[in-house]
Amino acid sequence: MKTTAVRLHGENDLRLETFELPEVGPEEVLLKVGSDSLCASTYKAVKQGTAHKRVPPDIAEKPIIIGHEMAGEIVKVGSALTDKWKVGDRIVIQPALKLPSGYDPGYSYQYIGGSATYAVVPSIVLERGCMIKYRGENFYGGSLVESLGCIIRGFKGFYHTDYETYTRTDGAKKGGKLAILAGAGPMGLGAVELAKGYAGCGQVVVTDINAERLAWAAAHCTVEDAKAAGMDLRYIDTSGMEDPVAELKAISDGGFDDVFVMAPVPALFTMAEQICREDGCVNFFAGPAIHDMQGSLNLYRIHYDGIHVVGTAGSIPEDTVDILNLIDEHRINPGVLVSHILGLKAVPEGIFGMARPSGAKKVCYPSVDIPMVAVSDFAELGKTDPLYRKLDELCSAHGGMWCTEAEEYLLANGPKLPEA
């Protein structure tokens, strides 16, 4: 079986290539990739090459397939696995194998990654319980499970303490107040969805310094939908505020129970502590690229007000299952995160374009041959192209968001990537 894939050969060296996959072993499966969403973590790996902790040192001789947010369909099952897995099963890959080596699918392996038409899922992924059955009605939801899994792990990382009994309660405070600083990007939007559909927050305040990003976020995770779910959702542009800490504390009646910091900016970390109420918890969620980034906190508040500080990264299979259940129960909508779609040929452009962040999640469909296109551009493109005219019609019926019907139409009618 041949595959076409985007492979990393070295620092900043991405190549679209067609090559032969090895025969599937008795404890492996062959996967047809349905979709894969692009992630800033991949951009970091591409920029760093072998200096990245998940990228092996020999990629010049053994290039790896990029893409770790993949969903697909099994097309061949190894002889030792036929009692559990069947041809036609849809699956998602949980890429954090938690191996001592630090190696994971989409960063470290020659034959598995989401930026490919076909991939071989190695036995180690199954042994670690990281290939999970997916009952979803679309592929893109499966591709976004990994991102959402990281966020739900963030919610689980919050904790609070009863200082009379020193009893600890894990998770964001039920019915409490949550701030999401620098939250108008894809992970912030995912946090809004989970605050509403999972954590049961009473108030959520999303801050950013870019009015365009905030408007896009507000159009996808709406104040009205949040209100219908019993949550007070507000989007706040702090760029023009003389004293954003004072204004945010006023909005929250004295401070927040929980705070996500969604950008690796020391000043935001400091602000997060300042806007916490007593027993508040800060999750420094953003991953800095700088290994010695310093930030300051008021240590008096850490001691006397019981402010907690945590940092979470990645997820585990339990989180993947939880997200899949939330999607199945329609308690969260992964479509709110999708800003662009693209085909496999456009992946290198999409990855290198992350040097100038724009939009939210970009979902790749490896079997189609289209450039990277913003969902918001469908209407304009549809004036001359019937494919985008129909996609605009389908997405408009869902509030302008990417949806199952649009995915199905694209896969059935979009231009196909030539078979290897």
Short mmCIF file of C-alpha atoms in Angstrom, two decimals:
data_model
loop_
_atom_site.label_atom_id
_atom_site.label_comp_id
_atom_site.label_asym_id
_atom_site.label_seq_id
_atom_site.Cartn_x
_atom_site.Cartn_y
_atom_site.Cartn_z
CA MET A 1 0.00 0.00 0.00
CA LYS A 2 1.33 3.40 -0.96
CA THR A 3 0.57 6.60 0.91
CA THR A 4 1.02 10.27 0.17
CA ALA A 5 2.13 12.22 3.22
CA VAL A 6 3.82 15.36 4.48
CA ARG A 7 7.10 14.33 6.10
CA LEU A 8 9.64 16.17 8.21
CA HIS A 9 13.25 15.58 7.08
CA GLY A 10 14.90 18.23 9.23
CA GLU A 11 14.49 21.70 10.66
CA ASN A 12 12.02 23.61 8.43
CA ASP A 13 12.21 20.78 5.87
CA LEU A 14 8.69 19.57 5.04
CA ARG A 15 8.07 17.54 1.89
CA LEU A 16 4.94 16.10 0.30
CA GLU A 17 5.93 12.59 -0.80
CA THR A 18 4.46 9.34 -2.02
CA PHE A 19 6.06 6.16 -0.69
CA GLU A 20 5.36 2.54 0.18
CA LEU A 21 4.03 1.61 3.61
CA PRO A 22 5.24 -1.63 5.22
CA GLU A 23 2.89 -4.57 5.41
CA VAL A 24 0.60 -4.44 8.43
CA GLY A 25 1.83 -6.69 11.24
CA PRO A 26 -0.38 -8.99 13.35
CA GLU A 27 -0.82 -6.31 16.05
CA GLU A 28 -1.15 -3.31 13.74
CA VAL A 29 -3.92 -1.76 11.65
CA LEU A 30 -3.97 0.17 8.39
CA LEU A 31 -5.80 3.47 8.71
CA LYS A 32 -7.31 5.63 5.99
CA VAL A 33 -7.03 9.12 7.43
CA GLY A 34 -10.33 11.00 7.27
CA SER A 35 -9.13 14.29 8.69
CA ASP A 36 -6.35 15.88 10.69
CA SER A 37 -6.33 19.34 12.24
CA LEU A 38 -3.20 21.45 12.21
CA CYS A 39 -1.69 22.31 15.58
CA ALA A 40 0.82 24.90 16.76
CA SER A 41 2.70 22.05 18.44
CA THR A 42 3.51 20.71 14.97
CA TYR A 43 4.79 24.14 13.96
CA LYS A 44 7.14 24.07 16.96
CA ALA A 45 8.41 20.62 15.97
CA VAL A 46 8.96 21.71 12.36
CA LYS A 47 10.84 24.84 13.41
CA GLN A 48 13.05 22.98 15.91
CA GLY A 49 13.60 19.75 14.00
CA THR A 50 15.68 17.28 15.97
CA ALA A 51 16.08 19.81 18.79
CA HIS A 52 12.43 19.13 19.65
CA LYS A 53 12.12 16.54 22.42
CA ARG A 54 9.58 14.43 20.49
CA VAL A 55 11.46 14.41 17.17
CA PRO A 56 13.99 11.57 16.71
CA PRO A 57 17.62 12.40 15.86
CA ASP A 58 17.66 10.38 12.61
CA ILE A 59 14.84 12.03 10.62
CA ALA A 60 17.22 12.91 7.78
CA GLU A 61 17.44 9.16 7.07
CA LYS A 62 14.03 8.19 8.49
CA PRO A 63 11.65 11.13 7.99
CA ILE A 64 8.52 11.20 10.11
CA ILE A 65 4.91 11.94 9.11
CA ILE A 66 3.57 15.03 10.83
CA GLY A 67 0.05 15.54 12.21
CA HIS A 68 -1.19 14.26 15.56
CA GLU A 69 -4.88 15.26 15.56
CA MET A 70 -6.14 12.49 13.31
CA ALA A 71 -9.37 10.60 12.83
CA GLY A 72 -9.99 7.91 10.27
CA GLU A 73 -11.34 4.54 9.24
CA ILE A 74 -9.68 1.14 9.55
CA VAL A 75 -9.12 -0.54 6.18
CA LYS A 76 -7.04 -3.54 7.31
CA VAL A 77 -6.71 -5.31 10.65
CA GLY A 78 -3.73 -7.34 11.85
CA SER A 79 -4.41 -11.05 12.43
CA ALA A 80 -4.06 -10.77 16.24
CA LEU A 81 -6.60 -7.97 16.52
CA THR A 82 -9.64 -9.25 14.62
CA ASP A 83 -11.57 -10.02 17.81
CA LYS A 84 -11.62 -6.33 18.78
CA TRP A 85 -11.18 -4.24 15.63
CA LYS A 86 -13.02 -4.47 12.31
CA VAL A 87 -12.58 -3.02 8.85
CA GLY A 88 -14.81 0.05 8.71
CA ASP A 89 -14.37 1.00 12.38
CA ARG A 90 -13.85 4.71 12.83
CA ILE A 91 -11.15 5.65 15.29
CA VAL A 92 -9.25 8.58 16.79
CA ILE A 93 -5.64 8.51 17.92
CA GLN A 94 -4.72 9.84 21.35
CA PRO A 95 -1.15 10.95 20.59
CA ALA A 96 0.28 11.26 24.09
CA LEU A 97 1.66 7.75 24.60
CA LYS A 98 3.50 8.78 27.79
CA LEU A 99 6.56 6.77 26.79
CA PRO A 100 9.93 7.34 28.51
CA SER A 101 11.32 8.28 25.10
CA GLY A 102 8.71 11.02 24.71
CA TYR A 103 7.98 9.79 21.18
CA ASP A 104 4.40 10.16 19.93
CA PRO A 105 2.39 9.73 16.69
CA GLY A 106 2.62 12.80 14.49
CA TYR A 107 6.03 13.74 15.88
CA SER A 108 8.18 10.64 15.93
CA TYR A 109 7.12 7.82 13.60
CA GLN A 110 7.81 7.01 9.96
CA TYR A 111 4.46 5.48 9.13
CA ILE A 112 1.81 7.15 11.29
CA GLY A 113 0.72 10.76 11.21
CA GLY A 114 -2.42 12.65 10.29
CA SER A 115 -0.95 14.46 7.27
CA ALA A 116 -1.21 11.31 5.16
CA THR A 117 -3.75 9.49 3.05
CA TYR A 118 -2.99 6.16 4.77
CA ALA A 119 -1.03 5.29 7.91
CA VAL A 120 0.03 2.18 9.81
CA VAL A 121 -0.99 2.31 13.48
CA PRO A 122 1.83 0.52 15.34
CA SER A 123 1.26 -1.94 18.17
CA ILE A 124 2.55 0.49 20.82
CA VAL A 125 -0.41 2.81 20.17
CA LEU A 126 -2.85 -0.03 20.81
CA GLU A 127 -0.91 -1.30 23.81
CA ARG A 128 -1.17 2.13 25.43
CA GLY A 129 -4.93 2.28 24.81
CA CYS A 130 -4.43 5.25 22.49
CA MET A 131 -6.49 4.06 19.51
CA ILE A 132 -10.08 4.71 20.50
CA LYS A 133 -13.31 3.86 18.70
CA TYR A 134 -15.17 6.88 17.41
CA ARG A 135 -18.95 6.90 17.00
CA GLY A 136 -19.11 10.47 15.68
CA GLU A 137 -21.01 11.39 12.56
CA ASN A 138 -18.09 13.31 11.06
CA PHE A 139 -14.29 13.13 10.91
CA TYR A 140 -13.50 16.70 11.94
CA GLY A 141 -14.98 16.18 15.39
CA GLY A 142 -12.60 13.27 15.87
CA SER A 143 -9.66 15.40 14.78
CA LEU A 144 -10.56 18.06 17.33
CA VAL A 145 -10.85 15.57 20.18
CA GLU A 146 -7.14 15.90 20.97
CA SER A 147 -7.31 19.70 21.33
CA LEU A 148 -10.48 19.48 23.38
CA GLY A 149 -8.92 16.69 25.45
CA CYS A 150 -6.05 19.00 26.39
CA ILE A 151 -8.59 21.61 27.50
CA ILE A 152 -10.69 19.22 29.55
CA ARG A 153 -7.46 18.09 31.24
CA GLY A 154 -6.96 21.78 32.05
CA PHE A 155 -10.39 21.95 33.67
CA LYS A 156 -9.60 18.83 35.67
CA GLY A 157 -6.32 20.42 36.76
CA PHE A 158 -8.03 23.27 38.60
CA TYR A 159 -8.54 22.64 42.31
CA HIS A 160 -9.91 24.35 45.39
CA THR A 161 -9.43 23.91 49.12
CA ASP A 162 -11.72 24.22 52.13
CA TYR A 163 -9.30 25.81 54.58
CA GLU A 164 -11.34 24.80 57.62
CA THR A 165 -10.88 21.11 56.89
CA TYR A 166 -8.12 21.31 54.24
CA THR A 167 -10.32 19.23 51.98
CA ARG A 168 -9.34 19.51 48.33
CA THR A 169 -11.88 19.50 45.48
CA ASP A 170 -10.59 18.91 41.97
CA GLY A 171 -11.95 20.72 38.93
CA ALA A 172 -13.20 24.20 38.12
CA LYS A 173 -15.65 25.51 40.70
CA LYS A 174 -19.19 24.44 39.81
CA GLY A 175 -21.30 27.53 39.18
CA GLY A 176 -18.19 29.66 39.67
CA LYS A 177 -16.54 32.43 37.71
CA LEU A 178 -13.95 31.63 35.04
CA ALA A 179 -11.65 34.03 33.17
CA ILE A 180 -9.97 32.95 29.93
CA LEU A 181 -7.14 35.39 29.27
CA ALA A 182 -6.04 35.77 25.63
CA GLY A 183 -8.97 33.46 24.98
CA ALA A 184 -10.28 34.39 21.52
CA GLY A 185 -8.23 31.70 19.78
CA PRO A 186 -9.16 28.06 19.19
CA MET A 187 -8.19 26.76 22.63
CA GLY A 188 -10.05 29.60 24.30
CA LEU A 189 -13.16 28.80 22.26
CA GLY A 190 -12.84 25.16 23.25
CA ALA A 191 -12.65 26.27 26.87
CA VAL A 192 -15.86 28.26 26.46
CA GLU A 193 -17.63 25.21 25.03
CA LEU A 194 -16.42 23.03 27.89
CA ALA A 195 -17.23 25.64 30.53
CA LYS A 196 -20.80 25.51 29.24
CA GLY A 197 -21.21 21.83 28.41
CA TYR A 198 -18.91 20.18 30.94
CA ALA A 199 -17.75 22.33 33.86
CA GLY A 200 -21.02 24.14 34.56
CA CYS A 201 -19.44 27.57 35.14
CA GLY A 202 -21.78 30.39 36.12
CA GLN A 203 -19.81 33.20 34.49
CA VAL A 204 -17.13 33.13 31.79
CA VAL A 205 -15.17 36.21 30.74
CA VAL A 206 -12.98 35.93 27.63
CA THR A 207 -10.33 38.61 27.16
CA ASP A 208 -8.20 39.52 24.18
CA ILE A 209 -6.53 42.59 22.70
CA ASN A 210 -7.70 42.00 19.13
CA ALA A 211 -11.23 43.18 18.37
CA GLU A 212 -11.45 41.13 15.16
CA ARG A 213 -10.56 37.90 16.97
CA LEU A 214 -13.08 38.67 19.71
CA ALA A 215 -15.83 39.30 17.16
CA TRP A 216 -15.06 35.99 15.43
CA ALA A 217 -15.14 34.16 18.76
CA ALA A 218 -18.41 35.82 19.80
CA ALA A 219 -20.02 34.80 16.52
CA HIS A 220 -19.12 31.14 17.08
CA CYS A 221 -19.63 30.74 20.84
CA THR A 222 -22.51 33.11 21.28
CA VAL A 223 -23.64 34.96 24.37
CA GLU A 224 -27.21 33.86 23.59
CA ASP A 225 -26.36 30.14 23.53
CA ALA A 226 -24.46 30.50 26.79
CA LYS A 227 -27.39 32.30 28.41
CA ALA A 228 -29.75 29.52 27.32
CA ALA A 229 -27.43 27.10 29.13
CA GLY A 230 -27.46 29.24 32.28
CA MET A 231 -24.01 30.80 31.79
CA ASP A 232 -23.14 34.50 31.73
CA LEU A 233 -20.63 34.83 28.86
CA ARG A 234 -18.79 38.07 28.13
CA TYR A 235 -16.11 39.01 25.60
CA ILE A 236 -13.84 41.85 26.76
CA ASP A 237 -11.28 43.82 24.75
CA THR A 238 -8.68 44.87 27.32
CA SER A 239 -6.46 46.76 24.86
CA GLY A 240 -7.93 50.16 25.69
CA MET A 241 -8.42 49.68 29.43
CA GLU A 242 -6.44 51.91 31.76
CA ASP A 243 -6.68 49.35 34.58
CA PRO A 244 -7.83 45.97 33.22
CA VAL A 245 -7.31 44.24 36.59
CA ALA A 246 -9.71 46.60 38.35
CA GLU A 247 -12.30 46.34 35.58
CA LEU A 248 -12.14 42.54 35.44
CA LYS A 249 -12.49 42.32 39.23
CA ALA A 250 -15.53 44.61 39.01
CA ILE A 251 -17.12 42.46 36.29
CA SER A 252 -16.62 39.35 38.46
CA ASP A 253 -17.78 40.98 41.72
CA GLY A 254 -14.36 40.79 43.32
CA GLY A 255 -12.48 38.15 41.38
CA PHE A 256 -12.55 34.83 39.59
CA ASP A 257 -12.54 31.33 41.00
CA ASP A 258 -10.54 29.95 38.07
CA VAL A 259 -8.34 31.53 35.38
CA PHE A 260 -6.93 30.07 32.18
CA VAL A 261 -3.87 31.82 30.70
CA MET A 262 -3.98 31.01 26.98
CA ALA A 263 -0.89 32.89 25.79
CA PRO A 264 2.67 32.46 27.13
CA VAL A 265 2.95 36.05 28.31
CA PRO A 266 4.37 36.70 31.80
CA ALA A 267 2.22 39.82 32.27
CA LEU A 268 -0.92 37.72 31.75
CA PHE A 269 0.29 35.26 34.38
CA THR A 270 0.69 38.11 36.84
CA MET A 271 -2.73 39.48 35.92
CA ALA A 272 -4.27 36.05 36.45
CA GLU A 273 -3.15 36.00 40.07
CA GLN A 274 -4.33 39.58 40.57
CA ILE A 275 -7.87 38.87 39.37
CA CYS A 276 -8.28 35.68 41.44
CA ARG A 277 -10.49 35.75 44.49
CA GLU A 278 -9.44 33.85 47.63
CA ASP A 279 -8.82 30.16 46.92
CA GLY A 280 -8.65 31.03 43.23
CA CYS A 281 -6.77 28.76 40.83
CA VAL A 282 -4.62 29.80 37.85
CA ASN A 283 -3.83 27.37 35.03
CA PHE A 284 -0.87 28.58 32.98
CA PHE A 285 -2.13 26.59 30.01
CA ALA A 286 -0.03 28.14 27.24
CA GLY A 287 3.24 26.38 26.45
CA PRO A 288 6.22 28.77 26.25
CA ALA A 289 8.82 28.18 23.57
CA ILE A 290 11.39 29.86 25.84
CA HIS A 291 12.81 27.40 28.37
CA ASP A 292 13.61 29.98 31.05
CA MET A 293 10.56 32.26 30.90
CA GLN A 294 10.10 34.08 34.19
CA GLY A 295 6.90 35.47 35.71
CA SER A 296 6.01 37.18 38.96
CA LEU A 297 3.34 36.54 41.58
CA ASN A 298 2.35 38.21 44.82
CA LEU A 299 3.61 35.60 47.28
CA TYR A 300 1.60 37.18 50.09
CA ARG A 301 -1.57 36.19 48.22
CA ILE A 302 -0.26 32.70 47.55
CA HIS A 303 0.08 32.18 51.30
CA TYR A 304 -2.76 34.18 52.86
CA ASP A 305 -5.38 34.09 50.07
CA GLY A 306 -4.64 30.50 49.08
CA ILE A 307 -4.12 31.23 45.38
CA HIS A 308 -3.22 28.02 43.53
CA VAL A 309 -1.07 27.81 40.41
CA VAL A 310 -1.02 24.82 38.06
CA GLY A 311 0.04 24.07 34.52
CA THR A 312 -1.43 21.31 32.37
CA ALA A 313 -0.24 20.02 29.02
CA GLY A 314 -1.64 17.29 26.82
CA SER A 315 -4.25 14.73 27.75
CA ILE A 316 -4.70 11.03 28.47
CA PRO A 317 -7.05 8.42 26.95
CA GLU A 318 -9.59 9.07 29.73
CA ASP A 319 -9.89 12.67 28.47
CA THR A 320 -10.38 11.49 24.89
CA VAL A 321 -13.24 9.23 25.97
CA ASP A 322 -14.81 12.05 27.98
CA ILE A 323 -14.68 14.41 24.98
CA LEU A 324 -16.12 11.76 22.66
CA ASN A 325 -19.02 11.29 25.05
CA LEU A 326 -19.64 15.03 25.27
CA ILE A 327 -19.70 15.24 21.46
CA ASP A 328 -22.01 12.21 21.18
CA GLU A 329 -24.38 13.79 23.71
CA HIS A 330 -24.28 17.11 21.79
CA ARG A 331 -23.14 18.91 24.93
CA ILE A 332 -20.28 20.53 23.01
CA ASN A 333 -19.95 21.47 19.33
CA PRO A 334 -16.43 21.00 17.90
CA GLY A 335 -17.50 22.92 14.79
CA VAL A 336 -17.10 26.21 16.65
CA LEU A 337 -13.32 25.73 16.50
CA VAL A 338 -13.02 25.29 12.71
CA SER A 339 -11.98 28.38 10.76
CA HIS A 340 -10.36 26.82 7.65
CA ILE A 341 -10.37 23.61 5.62
CA LEU A 342 -7.61 22.36 3.34
CA GLY A 343 -6.29 19.42 1.38
CA LEU A 344 -3.03 17.55 1.93
CA LYS A 345 -1.00 19.61 -0.55
CA ALA A 346 -1.72 22.77 1.43
CA VAL A 347 -0.42 21.41 4.75
CA PRO A 348 3.15 22.84 4.50
CA GLU A 349 1.75 26.28 3.74
CA GLY A 350 -0.65 25.94 6.66
CA ILE A 351 2.10 24.90 9.07
CA PHE A 352 4.56 27.64 8.10
CA GLY A 353 1.70 30.16 8.13
CA MET A 354 1.46 29.63 11.88
CA ALA A 355 4.32 32.11 12.19
CA ARG A 356 1.52 34.67 11.72
CA PRO A 357 -1.46 33.18 13.59
CA SER A 358 -4.87 33.67 12.03
CA GLY A 359 -8.27 32.08 12.50
CA ALA A 360 -8.80 29.05 14.68
CA LYS A 361 -8.44 25.35 13.85
CA LYS A 362 -7.55 24.37 10.30
CA VAL A 363 -8.86 20.93 9.34
CA CYS A 364 -7.11 18.95 6.62
CA TYR A 365 -8.92 16.36 4.50
CA PRO A 366 -6.06 14.33 2.97
CA SER A 367 -8.20 12.73 0.25
CA VAL A 368 -9.20 16.05 -1.36
CA ASP A 369 -7.15 18.47 -3.41
CA ILE A 370 -8.06 22.00 -2.33
CA PRO A 371 -6.06 24.98 -1.06
CA MET A 372 -6.50 26.27 2.48
CA VAL A 373 -9.81 28.13 2.52
CA ALA A 374 -11.51 30.07 5.30
CA VAL A 375 -15.10 29.01 6.01
CA SER A 376 -15.97 32.70 6.07
CA ASP A 377 -14.77 33.00 2.43
CA PHE A 378 -17.15 30.37 1.05
CA ALA A 379 -19.78 32.94 0.03
CA GLU A 380 -17.35 35.01 -2.02
CA LEU A 381 -15.73 31.96 -3.61
CA GLY A 382 -19.17 30.54 -4.31
CA LYS A 383 -19.90 33.33 -6.77
CA THR A 384 -17.70 31.52 -9.30
CA ASP A 385 -17.29 28.01 -7.88
CA PRO A 386 -20.32 25.75 -7.29
CA LEU A 387 -18.42 23.64 -4.71
CA TYR A 388 -17.99 26.58 -2.37
CA ARG A 389 -21.48 27.88 -3.14
CA LYS A 390 -22.94 24.63 -1.81
CA LEU A 391 -20.56 24.55 1.17
CA ASP A 392 -21.62 28.10 2.05
CA GLU A 393 -25.26 27.09 1.88
CA LEU A 394 -24.70 24.12 4.20
CA CYS A 395 -22.59 26.06 6.70
CA SER A 396 -25.00 29.02 6.71
CA ALA A 397 -27.70 26.67 7.96
CA HIS A 398 -25.45 26.08 11.01
CA GLY A 399 -24.72 29.69 11.88
CA GLY A 400 -21.78 29.92 9.47
CA MET A 401 -19.93 27.04 11.13
CA TRP A 402 -18.34 23.96 9.60
CA CYS A 403 -20.71 21.02 9.95
CA THR A 404 -21.28 17.36 9.16
CA GLU A 405 -23.29 18.08 6.02
CA ALA A 406 -20.51 20.28 4.63
CA GLU A 407 -17.88 17.64 5.34
CA GLU A 408 -19.94 14.94 3.64
CA TYR A 409 -20.49 17.14 0.58
CA LEU A 410 -16.80 18.03 0.35
CA LEU A 411 -15.68 14.40 0.56
CA ALA A 412 -18.24 13.32 -2.06
CA ASN A 413 -17.87 16.21 -4.49
CA GLY A 414 -14.53 17.95 -3.88
CA PRO A 415 -11.57 17.41 -6.24
CA LYS A 416 -9.71 14.26 -5.25
CA LEU A 417 -6.02 13.92 -4.51
CA PRO A 418 -4.72 11.42 -7.10
CA GLU A 419 -4.34 7.93 -5.68
CA ALA A 420 -0.75 6.87 -5.16
#
